[in-house]
Structures are given as C-alpha cells and as structure tokens.
C-alpha cells in the first residue's frame, strides 16, 4: 500500500523532547523544564535513586531539543521524496545527572556564579536523590536511545544538539521569559 502512495508519508518517533513553549504541557513538560522550576523554587533538583542496575541519577534517556525536531520536520518538508517512519532523537543517551547538572550550571551562570561539577552539586544539596517509587518498579524505562540509522540513510545529515549545548540554551530562554514577564 505504501508503494502506491501519491504523497509523502513521514512519521517520527519523538524521544524526550525539550525546549521553548512547553509550559502548557504542565506535568508532561520535559525534565529540563521541571528541573529548572525545581531549582529556582527550592534550590535543588530531585532525581531517582538507583534502580535496574543504574546508580543514582544515572538512568539514561535520549533528550532531543525541539530545535532539532523542527529542523528535521522542515527538512522533510523540503524533500517530499522521503517517506517512512523515523526515530527522532540525538542518537546519544544522556544521564539525568548530566541534564540536572547542565540545568543548574546554566542558572548559576545567569546569576554570575561559576559552574560546579556534579559531585559539588550533590555535596551542596543542589541535586538530591529520592527513593525510586515502588509503583514504577518494572515499568520505568531506565534507558532510551534513538537509532538514527534510517533518518541518516534518508539523507538527513545535520548534527543534533547535545545536552551540553541545548540545555543551557533552553534555560537561558526560560530565564529570559521569566524576567520579561515579571
């Protein structure tokens, strides 16, 4: 049936998307948004203790910037010959510790404070580990990472924005938005 199509058919499996204009998603907003809100309100970010063989905060997800999501969608719009179902992530899994650390350091930078290593943030209580909820045992995805081979084979070649670059850029926008609305 797909071979007889007369128009582009492109589907995307979005991994953990973060970025501007997600406030309306409330509790379904990205962890970056929630980490930012937690840190600004409480001075700390809460992460799960270890589970499923992962140490505290070391569970991993493929966090993808909405900038990349938009770029891929626009690229497919410009290439109507491409069809199929594609994973849309960075192709690299990052730990929740990395995302929390990047979020906190972006807020610190905006406040004129130096960056801290993860160990310093944990020692200072800026990252706290909470018990893993029993209701999530056996149901929680401790690891996700997009396989981008089909996306790359389709012709999309642009690099994806990693957590170290994308999270601070997003946090800067969140800070800017909160300052302009104050």
PDB file of N, CA and C in Angstrom, residues 62-169:
ATOM      1  N   UNK A  62      17.401   9.651  25.734  1.00  0.00           N
ATOM      2  CA  UNK A  62      17.825  10.423  24.571  1.00  0.00           C
ATOM      3  C   UNK A  62      17.011  11.721  24.599  1.00  0.00           C
ATOM      4  N   UNK A  63      17.641  12.796  25.065  1.00  0.00           N
ATOM      5  CA  UNK A  63      16.997  14.094  25.174  1.00  0.00           C
ATOM      6  C   UNK A  63      17.265  14.876  23.893  1.00  0.00           C
ATOM      7  N   UNK A  64      16.207  15.289  23.200  1.00  0.00           N
ATOM      8  CA  UNK A  64      16.350  15.980  21.916  1.00  0.00           C
ATOM      9  C   UNK A  64      15.732  17.367  22.007  1.00  0.00           C
ATOM     10  N   UNK A  65      16.475  18.351  21.525  1.00  0.00           N
ATOM     11  CA  UNK A  65      16.000  19.728  21.521  1.00  0.00           C
ATOM     12  C   UNK A  65      14.887  19.894  20.480  1.00  0.00           C
ATOM     13  N   UNK A  66      13.895  20.689  20.834  1.00  0.00           N
ATOM     14  CA  UNK A  66      12.820  20.981  19.884  1.00  0.00           C
ATOM     15  C   UNK A  66      13.388  21.665  18.639  1.00  0.00           C
ATOM     16  N   UNK A  67      14.541  22.308  18.768  1.00  0.00           N
ATOM     17  CA  UNK A  67      15.211  22.903  17.602  1.00  0.00           C
ATOM     18  C   UNK A  67      15.514  21.826  16.556  1.00  0.00           C
ATOM     19  N   UNK A  68      15.989  20.671  17.007  1.00  0.00           N
ATOM     20  CA  UNK A  68      16.269  19.572  16.084  1.00  0.00           C
ATOM     21  C   UNK A  68      14.987  18.980  15.520  1.00  0.00           C
ATOM     22  N   UNK A  69      13.960  18.885  16.345  1.00  0.00           N
ATOM     23  CA  UNK A  69      12.675  18.363  15.889  1.00  0.00           C
ATOM     24  C   UNK A  69      12.144  19.234  14.749  1.00  0.00           C
ATOM     25  N   UNK A  70      12.202  20.546  14.925  1.00  0.00           N
ATOM     26  CA  UNK A  70      11.736  21.467  13.890  1.00  0.00           C
ATOM     27  C   UNK A  70      12.607  21.344  12.644  1.00  0.00           C
ATOM     28  N   UNK A  71      13.920  21.295  12.819  1.00  0.00           N
ATOM     29  CA  UNK A  71      14.836  21.199  11.672  1.00  0.00           C
ATOM     30  C   UNK A  71      14.569  19.946  10.847  1.00  0.00           C
ATOM     31  N   UNK A  72      14.352  18.819  11.512  1.00  0.00           N
ATOM     32  CA  UNK A  72      14.086  17.568  10.788  1.00  0.00           C
ATOM     33  C   UNK A  72      12.757  17.666  10.046  1.00  0.00           C
ATOM     34  N   UNK A  73      11.730  18.165  10.708  1.00  0.00           N
ATOM     35  CA  UNK A  73      10.423  18.290  10.051  1.00  0.00           C
ATOM     36  C   UNK A  73      10.502  19.209   8.837  1.00  0.00           C
ATOM     37  N   UNK A  74      11.191  20.328   8.953  1.00  0.00           N
ATOM     38  CA  UNK A  74      11.332  21.252   7.823  1.00  0.00           C
ATOM     39  C   UNK A  74      12.150  20.626   6.694  1.00  0.00           C
ATOM     40  N   UNK A  75      13.176  19.853   7.064  1.00  0.00           N
ATOM     41  CA  UNK A  75      13.976  19.183   6.051  1.00  0.00           C
ATOM     42  C   UNK A  75      13.121  18.188   5.268  1.00  0.00           C
ATOM     43  N   UNK A  76      12.264  17.467   5.938  1.00  0.00           N
ATOM     44  CA  UNK A  76      11.379  16.522   5.252  1.00  0.00           C
ATOM     45  C   UNK A  76      10.368  17.266   4.384  1.00  0.00           C
ATOM     46  N   UNK A  77       9.931  18.418   4.827  1.00  0.00           N
ATOM     47  CA  UNK A  77       9.028  19.231   4.015  1.00  0.00           C
ATOM     48  C   UNK A  77       9.713  19.637   2.712  1.00  0.00           C
ATOM     49  N   UNK A  78      11.003  19.920   2.794  1.00  0.00           N
ATOM     50  CA  UNK A  78      11.784  20.297   1.608  1.00  0.00           C
ATOM     51  C   UNK A  78      12.159  19.101   0.725  1.00  0.00           C
ATOM     52  N   UNK A  79      11.956  17.900   1.230  1.00  0.00           N
ATOM     53  CA  UNK A  79      12.306  16.679   0.484  1.00  0.00           C
ATOM     54  C   UNK A  79      11.112  15.724   0.463  1.00  0.00           C
ATOM     55  N   UNK A  80      10.113  16.037  -0.333  1.00  0.00           N
ATOM     56  CA  UNK A  80       8.887  15.226  -0.342  1.00  0.00           C
ATOM     57  C   UNK A  80       9.065  13.800  -0.855  1.00  0.00           C
ATOM     58  N   UNK A  81      10.236  13.499  -1.375  1.00  0.00           N
ATOM     59  CA  UNK A  81      10.508  12.137  -1.840  1.00  0.00           C
ATOM     60  C   UNK A  81      10.823  11.189  -0.689  1.00  0.00           C
ATOM     61  N   UNK A  82      11.079  11.738   0.485  1.00  0.00           N
ATOM     62  CA  UNK A  82      11.412  10.894   1.651  1.00  0.00           C
ATOM     63  C   UNK A  82      10.139  10.461   2.367  1.00  0.00           C
ATOM     64  N   UNK A  83      10.007   9.190   2.571  1.00  0.00           N
ATOM     65  CA  UNK A  83       8.871   8.650   3.315  1.00  0.00           C
ATOM     66  C   UNK A  83       9.350   7.533   4.224  1.00  0.00           C
ATOM     67  N   UNK A  84       8.594   7.275   5.254  1.00  0.00           N
ATOM     68  CA  UNK A  84       8.899   6.196   6.182  1.00  0.00           C
ATOM     69  C   UNK A  84       8.658   6.620   7.608  1.00  0.00           C
ATOM     70  N   UNK A  85       9.071   5.777   8.504  1.00  0.00           N
ATOM     71  CA  UNK A  85       8.960   6.062   9.933  1.00  0.00           C
ATOM     72  C   UNK A  85      10.374   6.164  10.474  1.00  0.00           C
ATOM     73  N   UNK A  86      10.638   7.252  11.205  1.00  0.00           N
ATOM     74  CA  UNK A  86      11.996   7.571  11.628  1.00  0.00           C
ATOM     75  C   UNK A  86      12.041   7.912  13.116  1.00  0.00           C
ATOM     76  N   UNK A  87      13.097   7.468  13.779  1.00  0.00           N
ATOM     77  CA  UNK A  87      13.347   7.881  15.158  1.00  0.00           C
ATOM     78  C   UNK A  87      13.894   9.296  15.132  1.00  0.00           C
ATOM     79  N   UNK A  88      13.436  10.121  16.080  1.00  0.00           N
ATOM     80  CA  UNK A  88      13.924  11.487  16.142  1.00  0.00           C
ATOM     81  C   UNK A  88      14.414  11.762  17.559  1.00  0.00           C
ATOM     82  N   UNK A  89      15.714  11.646  17.706  1.00  0.00           N
ATOM     83  CA  UNK A  89      16.416  11.917  18.948  1.00  0.00           C
ATOM     84  C   UNK A  89      17.796  12.406  18.556  1.00  0.00           C
ATOM     85  N   UNK A  90      18.739  12.331  19.473  1.00  0.00           N
ATOM     86  CA  UNK A  90      20.112  12.728  19.138  1.00  0.00           C
ATOM     87  C   UNK A  90      20.960  11.527  18.752  1.00  0.00           C
ATOM     88  N   UNK A  91      20.488  10.347  19.143  1.00  0.00           N
ATOM     89  CA  UNK A  91      21.285   9.146  18.933  1.00  0.00           C
ATOM     90  C   UNK A  91      22.256   8.895  20.076  1.00  0.00           C
ATOM     91  N   UNK A  92      22.162   9.724  21.114  1.00  0.00           N
ATOM     92  CA  UNK A  92      23.040   9.604  22.279  1.00  0.00           C
ATOM     93  C   UNK A  92      22.206   9.688  23.553  1.00  0.00           C
ATOM     94  N   UNK A  93      22.362   8.733  24.430  1.00  0.00           N
ATOM     95  CA  UNK A  93      21.665   8.757  25.711  1.00  0.00           C
ATOM     96  C   UNK A  93      22.472   9.586  26.713  1.00  0.00           C
ATOM     97  N   UNK A  94      21.787  10.450  27.443  1.00  0.00           N
ATOM     98  CA  UNK A  94      22.425  11.268  28.481  1.00  0.00           C
ATOM     99  C   UNK A  94      21.804  10.905  29.827  1.00  0.00           C
ATOM    100  N   UNK A  95      22.579  11.007  30.885  1.00  0.00           N
ATOM    101  CA  UNK A  95      22.044  10.681  32.209  1.00  0.00           C
ATOM    102  C   UNK A  95      21.212  11.843  32.746  1.00  0.00           C
ATOM    103  N   UNK A  96      20.330  11.504  33.662  1.00  0.00           N
ATOM    104  CA  UNK A  96      19.560  12.548  34.342  1.00  0.00           C
ATOM    105  C   UNK A  96      20.503  13.436  35.152  1.00  0.00           C
ATOM    106  N   UNK A  97      21.596  12.855  35.666  1.00  0.00           N
ATOM    107  CA  UNK A  97      22.606  13.663  36.362  1.00  0.00           C
ATOM    108  C   UNK A  97      23.173  14.736  35.433  1.00  0.00           C
ATOM    109  N   UNK A  98      23.484  14.356  34.193  1.00  0.00           N
ATOM    110  CA  UNK A  98      24.037  15.314  33.226  1.00  0.00           C
ATOM    111  C   UNK A  98      23.048  16.440  32.937  1.00  0.00           C
ATOM    112  N   UNK A  99      21.787  16.088  32.769  1.00  0.00           N
ATOM    113  CA  UNK A  99      20.764  17.095  32.466  1.00  0.00           C
ATOM    114  C   UNK A  99      20.561  18.018  33.658  1.00  0.00           C
ATOM    115  N   UNK A 100      20.493  17.453  34.861  1.00  0.00           N
ATOM    116  CA  UNK A 100      20.334  18.282  36.060  1.00  0.00           C
ATOM    117  C   UNK A 100      21.530  19.200  36.248  1.00  0.00           C
ATOM    118  N   UNK A 101      22.723  18.669  36.070  1.00  0.00           N
ATOM    119  CA  UNK A 101      23.953  19.449  36.226  1.00  0.00           C
ATOM    120  C   UNK A 101      23.988  20.601  35.217  1.00  0.00           C
ATOM    121  N   UNK A 102      23.649  20.322  33.973  1.00  0.00           N
ATOM    122  CA  UNK A 102      23.635  21.356  32.934  1.00  0.00           C
ATOM    123  C   UNK A 102      22.594  22.429  33.246  1.00  0.00           C
ATOM    124  N   UNK A 103      21.442  22.016  33.753  1.00  0.00           N
ATOM    125  CA  UNK A 103      20.378  22.963  34.112  1.00  0.00           C
ATOM    126  C   UNK A 103      20.840  23.876  35.232  1.00  0.00           C
ATOM    127  N   UNK A 104      21.375  23.279  36.292  1.00  0.00           N
ATOM    128  CA  UNK A 104      21.829  24.053  37.452  1.00  0.00           C
ATOM    129  C   UNK A 104      22.953  25.008  37.052  1.00  0.00           C
ATOM    130  N   UNK A 105      23.904  24.515  36.277  1.00  0.00           N
ATOM    131  CA  UNK A 105      25.022  25.376  35.870  1.00  0.00           C
ATOM    132  C   UNK A 105      24.572  26.528  34.975  1.00  0.00           C
ATOM    133  N   UNK A 106      23.553  26.324  34.172  1.00  0.00           N
ATOM    134  CA  UNK A 106      23.027  27.417  33.340  1.00  0.00           C
ATOM    135  C   UNK A 106      22.381  28.483  34.219  1.00  0.00           C
ATOM    136  N   UNK A 107      21.669  28.061  35.262  1.00  0.00           N
ATOM    137  CA  UNK A 107      21.067  29.024  36.190  1.00  0.00           C
ATOM    138  C   UNK A 107      22.166  29.742  36.966  1.00  0.00           C
ATOM    139  N   UNK A 108      23.158  29.005  37.401  1.00  0.00           N
ATOM    140  CA  UNK A 108      24.280  29.609  38.125  1.00  0.00           C
ATOM    141  C   UNK A 108      24.991  30.643  37.248  1.00  0.00           C
ATOM    142  N   UNK A 109      25.233  30.289  36.004  1.00  0.00           N
ATOM    143  CA  UNK A 109      25.909  31.210  35.081  1.00  0.00           C
ATOM    144  C   UNK A 109      25.110  32.505  34.928  1.00  0.00           C
ATOM    145  N   UNK A 110      23.804  32.380  34.784  1.00  0.00           N
ATOM    146  CA  UNK A 110      22.945  33.566  34.640  1.00  0.00           C
ATOM    147  C   UNK A 110      23.003  34.448  35.883  1.00  0.00           C
ATOM    148  N   UNK A 111      23.283  33.827  37.027  1.00  0.00           N
ATOM    149  CA  UNK A 111      23.402  34.566  38.283  1.00  0.00           C
ATOM    150  C   UNK A 111      24.825  35.014  38.588  1.00  0.00           C
ATOM    151  N   UNK A 112      25.734  34.826  37.627  1.00  0.00           N
ATOM    152  CA  UNK A 112      27.119  35.252  37.806  1.00  0.00           C
ATOM    153  C   UNK A 112      27.953  34.318  38.664  1.00  0.00           C
ATOM    154  N   UNK A 113      27.485  33.095  38.858  1.00  0.00           N
ATOM    155  CA  UNK A 113      28.219  32.118  39.672  1.00  0.00           C
ATOM    156  C   UNK A 113      28.935  31.121  38.771  1.00  0.00           C
ATOM    157  N   UNK A 114      30.053  30.570  39.249  1.00  0.00           N
ATOM    158  CA  UNK A 114      30.787  29.602  38.416  1.00  0.00           C
ATOM    159  C   UNK A 114      30.084  28.244  38.352  1.00  0.00           C
ATOM    160  N   UNK A 115      30.399  27.518  37.306  1.00  0.00           N
ATOM    161  CA  UNK A 115      29.862  26.168  37.145  1.00  0.00           C
ATOM    162  C   UNK A 115      30.416  25.263  38.245  1.00  0.00           C
ATOM    163  N   UNK A 116      29.659  24.238  38.551  1.00  0.00           N
ATOM    164  CA  UNK A 116      30.087  23.239  39.524  1.00  0.00           C
ATOM    165  C   UNK A 116      30.049  21.861  38.883  1.00  0.00           C
ATOM    166  N   UNK A 117      30.931  20.999  39.320  1.00  0.00           N
ATOM    167  CA  UNK A 117      30.910  19.600  38.903  1.00  0.00           C
ATOM    168  C   UNK A 117      29.728  18.910  39.576  1.00  0.00           C
ATOM    169  N   UNK A 118      29.317  17.804  39.025  1.00  0.00           N
ATOM    170  CA  UNK A 118      28.216  17.027  39.600  1.00  0.00           C
ATOM    171  C   UNK A 118      28.467  16.728  41.073  1.00  0.00           C
ATOM    172  N   UNK A 119      29.675  16.290  41.414  1.00  0.00           N
ATOM    173  CA  UNK A 119      29.981  15.944  42.808  1.00  0.00           C
ATOM    174  C   UNK A 119      29.808  17.154  43.735  1.00  0.00           C
ATOM    175  N   UNK A 120      30.144  18.346  43.251  1.00  0.00           N
ATOM    176  CA  UNK A 120      29.962  19.556  44.055  1.00  0.00           C
ATOM    177  C   UNK A 120      28.480  19.875  44.229  1.00  0.00           C
ATOM    178  N   UNK A 121      27.710  19.675  43.181  1.00  0.00           N
ATOM    179  CA  UNK A 121      26.271  19.933  43.272  1.00  0.00           C
ATOM    180  C   UNK A 121      25.602  18.971  44.242  1.00  0.00           C
ATOM    181  N   UNK A 122      26.006  17.707  44.207  1.00  0.00           N
ATOM    182  CA  UNK A 122      25.449  16.715  45.128  1.00  0.00           C
ATOM    183  C   UNK A 122      25.847  17.063  46.563  1.00  0.00           C
ATOM    184  N   UNK A 123      27.137  17.386  46.779  1.00  0.00           N
ATOM    185  CA  UNK A 123      27.614  17.738  48.129  1.00  0.00           C
ATOM    186  C   UNK A 123      26.904  18.976  48.676  1.00  0.00           C
ATOM    187  N   UNK A 124      26.583  19.911  47.790  1.00  0.00           N
ATOM    188  CA  UNK A 124      25.913  21.151  48.216  1.00  0.00           C
ATOM    189  C   UNK A 124      24.401  20.970  48.366  1.00  0.00           C
ATOM    190  N   UNK A 125      23.883  19.805  47.994  1.00  0.00           N
ATOM    191  CA  UNK A 125      22.444  19.560  48.092  1.00  0.00           C
ATOM    192  C   UNK A 125      21.655  20.113  46.910  1.00  0.00           C
ATOM    193  N   UNK A 126      22.350  20.583  45.877  1.00  0.00           N
ATOM    194  CA  UNK A 126      21.656  21.103  44.697  1.00  0.00           C
ATOM    195  C   UNK A 126      21.030  19.967  43.885  1.00  0.00           C
ATOM    196  N   UNK A 127      21.594  18.771  44.021  1.00  0.00           N
ATOM    197  CA  UNK A 127      20.992  17.565  43.457  1.00  0.00           C
ATOM    198  C   UNK A 127      20.763  16.611  44.617  1.00  0.00           C
ATOM    199  N   UNK A 128      19.524  16.187  44.756  1.00  0.00           N
ATOM    200  CA  UNK A 128      19.158  15.260  45.828  1.00  0.00           C
ATOM    201  C   UNK A 128      18.511  14.026  45.202  1.00  0.00           C
ATOM    202  N   UNK A 129      18.789  12.886  45.772  1.00  0.00           N
ATOM    203  CA  UNK A 129      18.237  11.643  45.247  1.00  0.00           C
ATOM    204  C   UNK A 129      17.096  11.175  46.145  1.00  0.00           C
ATOM    205  N   UNK A 130      15.969  10.869  45.514  1.00  0.00           N
ATOM    206  CA  UNK A 130      14.775  10.439  46.237  1.00  0.00           C
ATOM    207  C   UNK A 130      14.530   8.964  45.948  1.00  0.00           C
ATOM    208  N   UNK A 131      13.864   8.265  46.867  1.00  0.00           N
ATOM    209  CA  UNK A 131      13.610   6.838  46.650  1.00  0.00           C
ATOM    210  C   UNK A 131      12.859   6.583  45.337  1.00  0.00           C
ATOM    211  N   UNK A 132      13.225   5.489  44.707  1.00  0.00           N
ATOM    212  CA  UNK A 132      12.567   5.089  43.466  1.00  0.00           C
ATOM    213  C   UNK A 132      11.147   4.640  43.822  1.00  0.00           C
ATOM    214  N   UNK A 133      10.135   5.204  43.175  1.00  0.00           N
ATOM    215  CA  UNK A 133       8.750   4.855  43.523  1.00  0.00           C
ATOM    216  C   UNK A 133       8.439   3.379  43.261  1.00  0.00           C
ATOM    217  N   UNK A 134       7.932   2.673  44.261  1.00  0.00           N
ATOM    218  CA  UNK A 134       7.599   1.246  44.079  1.00  0.00           C
ATOM    219  C   UNK A 134       6.637   1.015  42.907  1.00  0.00           C
ATOM    220  N   UNK A 135       5.737   1.962  42.659  1.00  0.00           N
ATOM    221  CA  UNK A 135       4.763   1.808  41.579  1.00  0.00           C
ATOM    222  C   UNK A 135       5.424   1.789  40.199  1.00  0.00           C
ATOM    223  N   UNK A 136       6.666   2.288  40.099  1.00  0.00           N
ATOM    224  CA  UNK A 136       7.358   2.315  38.808  1.00  0.00           C
ATOM    225  C   UNK A 136       8.305   1.136  38.585  1.00  0.00           C
ATOM    226  N   UNK A 137       8.536   0.352  39.631  1.00  0.00           N
ATOM    227  CA  UNK A 137       9.437  -0.785  39.506  1.00  0.00           C
ATOM    228  C   UNK A 137       8.897  -1.740  38.437  1.00  0.00           C
ATOM    229  N   UNK A 138       9.748  -2.065  37.479  1.00  0.00           N
ATOM    230  CA  UNK A 138       9.366  -2.956  36.391  1.00  0.00           C
ATOM    231  C   UNK A 138       8.633  -2.264  35.258  1.00  0.00           C
ATOM    232  N   UNK A 139       8.308  -0.977  35.426  1.00  0.00           N
ATOM    233  CA  UNK A 139       7.577  -0.231  34.393  1.00  0.00           C
ATOM    234  C   UNK A 139       8.374   0.946  33.850  1.00  0.00           C
ATOM    235  N   UNK A 140       9.418   1.332  34.544  1.00  0.00           N
ATOM    236  CA  UNK A 140      10.192   2.529  34.213  1.00  0.00           C
ATOM    237  C   UNK A 140      11.235   2.221  33.150  1.00  0.00           C
ATOM    238  N   UNK A 141      11.353   3.093  32.165  1.00  0.00           N
ATOM    239  CA  UNK A 141      12.396   2.932  31.152  1.00  0.00           C
ATOM    240  C   UNK A 141      13.661   3.610  31.668  1.00  0.00           C
ATOM    241  N   UNK A 142      14.628   2.825  32.048  1.00  0.00           N
ATOM    242  CA  UNK A 142      15.882   3.373  32.572  1.00  0.00           C
ATOM    243  C   UNK A 142      16.848   3.772  31.475  1.00  0.00           C
ATOM    244  N   UNK A 143      16.574   3.348  30.236  1.00  0.00           N
ATOM    245  CA  UNK A 143      17.487   3.652  29.146  1.00  0.00           C
ATOM    246  C   UNK A 143      16.715   3.768  27.836  1.00  0.00           C
ATOM    247  N   UNK A 144      16.884   4.897  27.163  1.00  0.00           N
ATOM    248  CA  UNK A 144      16.380   5.050  25.799  1.00  0.00           C
ATOM    249  C   UNK A 144      17.451   5.750  24.969  1.00  0.00           C
ATOM    250  N   UNK A 145      17.571   5.339  23.733  1.00  0.00           N
ATOM    251  CA  UNK A 145      18.498   5.982  22.804  1.00  0.00           C
ATOM    252  C   UNK A 145      18.000   5.730  21.388  1.00  0.00           C
ATOM    253  N   UNK A 146      17.791   6.808  20.651  1.00  0.00           N
ATOM    254  CA  UNK A 146      17.268   6.697  19.294  1.00  0.00           C
ATOM    255  C   UNK A 146      18.312   6.097  18.354  1.00  0.00           C
ATOM    256  N   UNK A 147      17.876   5.159  17.555  1.00  0.00           N
ATOM    257  CA  UNK A 147      18.696   4.639  16.463  1.00  0.00           C
ATOM    258  C   UNK A 147      18.376   5.524  15.256  1.00  0.00           C
ATOM    259  N   UNK A 148      19.330   6.339  14.846  1.00  0.00           N
ATOM    260  CA  UNK A 148      19.110   7.299  13.766  1.00  0.00           C
ATOM    261  C   UNK A 148      19.495   6.765  12.384  1.00  0.00           C
ATOM    262  N   UNK A 149      19.768   5.472  12.279  1.00  0.00           N
ATOM    263  CA  UNK A 149      20.264   4.945  11.003  1.00  0.00           C
ATOM    264  C   UNK A 149      19.279   5.171   9.858  1.00  0.00           C
ATOM    265  N   UNK A 150      17.995   4.994  10.069  1.00  0.00           N
ATOM    266  CA  UNK A 150      17.005   5.227   8.989  1.00  0.00           C
ATOM    267  C   UNK A 150      16.921   6.712   8.651  1.00  0.00           C
ATOM    268  N   UNK A 151      16.977   7.563   9.662  1.00  0.00           N
ATOM    269  CA  UNK A 151      16.937   9.011   9.424  1.00  0.00           C
ATOM    270  C   UNK A 151      18.156   9.439   8.608  1.00  0.00           C
ATOM    271  N   UNK A 152      19.323   8.978   9.003  1.00  0.00           N
ATOM    272  CA  UNK A 152      20.562   9.322   8.282  1.00  0.00           C
ATOM    273  C   UNK A 152      20.551   8.730   6.873  1.00  0.00           C
ATOM    274  N   UNK A 153      20.073   7.507   6.729  1.00  0.00           N
ATOM    275  CA  UNK A 153      20.018   6.876   5.415  1.00  0.00           C
ATOM    276  C   UNK A 153      19.054   7.607   4.476  1.00  0.00           C
ATOM    277  N   UNK A 154      18.065   8.291   5.047  1.00  0.00           N
ATOM    278  CA  UNK A 154      17.102   9.039   4.222  1.00  0.00           C
ATOM    279  C   UNK A 154      17.728  10.297   3.637  1.00  0.00           C
ATOM    280  N   UNK A 155      18.880  10.701   4.192  1.00  0.00           N
ATOM    281  CA  UNK A 155      19.550  11.885   3.677  1.00  0.00           C
ATOM    282  C   UNK A 155      19.686  13.020   4.668  1.00  0.00           C
ATOM    283  N   UNK A 156      19.123  12.885   5.862  1.00  0.00           N
ATOM    284  CA  UNK A 156      19.259  13.956   6.853  1.00  0.00           C
ATOM    285  C   UNK A 156      20.637  13.849   7.491  1.00  0.00           C
ATOM    286  N   UNK A 157      21.432  14.889   7.355  1.00  0.00           N
ATOM    287  CA  UNK A 157      22.829  14.839   7.795  1.00  0.00           C
ATOM    288  C   UNK A 157      23.189  15.825   8.895  1.00  0.00           C
ATOM    289  N   UNK A 158      22.342  16.786   9.188  1.00  0.00           N
ATOM    290  CA  UNK A 158      22.704  17.821  10.165  1.00  0.00           C
ATOM    291  C   UNK A 158      22.985  17.196  11.528  1.00  0.00           C
ATOM    292  N   UNK A 159      23.969  17.741  12.250  1.00  0.00           N
ATOM    293  CA  UNK A 159      24.237  17.234  13.595  1.00  0.00           C
ATOM    294  C   UNK A 159      23.108  17.621  14.548  1.00  0.00           C
ATOM    295  N   UNK A 160      22.921  16.818  15.569  1.00  0.00           N
ATOM    296  CA  UNK A 160      21.905  17.095  16.585  1.00  0.00           C
ATOM    297  C   UNK A 160      22.558  17.860  17.742  1.00  0.00           C
ATOM    298  N   UNK A 161      21.766  18.662  18.393  1.00  0.00           N
ATOM    299  CA  UNK A 161      22.241  19.459  19.532  1.00  0.00           C
ATOM    300  C   UNK A 161      22.291  18.555  20.762  1.00  0.00           C
ATOM    301  N   UNK A 162      23.440  18.456  21.398  1.00  0.00           N
ATOM    302  CA  UNK A 162      23.570  17.635  22.601  1.00  0.00           C
ATOM    303  C   UNK A 162      23.103  18.363  23.848  1.00  0.00           C
ATOM    304  N   UNK A 163      22.985  17.641  24.921  1.00  0.00           N
ATOM    305  CA  UNK A 163      22.543  18.180  26.208  1.00  0.00           C
ATOM    306  C   UNK A 163      23.439  19.331  26.676  1.00  0.00           C
ATOM    307  N   UNK A 164      24.753  19.186  26.513  1.00  0.00           N
ATOM    308  CA  UNK A 164      25.695  20.211  26.997  1.00  0.00           C
ATOM    309  C   UNK A 164      25.484  21.564  26.317  1.00  0.00           C
ATOM    310  N   UNK A 165      24.982  21.552  25.100  1.00  0.00           N
ATOM    311  CA  UNK A 165      24.716  22.805  24.374  1.00  0.00           C
ATOM    312  C   UNK A 165      23.242  23.200  24.450  1.00  0.00           C
ATOM    313  N   UNK A 166      22.356  22.243  24.260  1.00  0.00           N
ATOM    314  CA  UNK A 166      20.928  22.538  24.178  1.00  0.00           C
ATOM    315  C   UNK A 166      20.282  22.930  25.484  1.00  0.00           C
ATOM    316  N   UNK A 167      20.635  22.251  26.573  1.00  0.00           N
ATOM    317  CA  UNK A 167      20.005  22.556  27.861  1.00  0.00           C
ATOM    318  C   UNK A 167      20.332  23.981  28.318  1.00  0.00           C
ATOM    319  N   UNK A 168      21.603  24.408  28.311  1.00  0.00           N
ATOM    320  CA  UNK A 168      21.872  25.799  28.718  1.00  0.00           C
ATOM    321  C   UNK A 168      21.162  26.830  27.821  1.00  0.00           C
ATOM    322  N   UNK A 169      21.085  26.550  26.540  1.00  0.00           N
ATOM    323  CA  UNK A 169      20.411  27.473  25.626  1.00  0.00           C
ATOM    324  C   UNK A 169      18.929  27.589  25.991  1.00  0.00           C
TER     325      UNK A 169
END
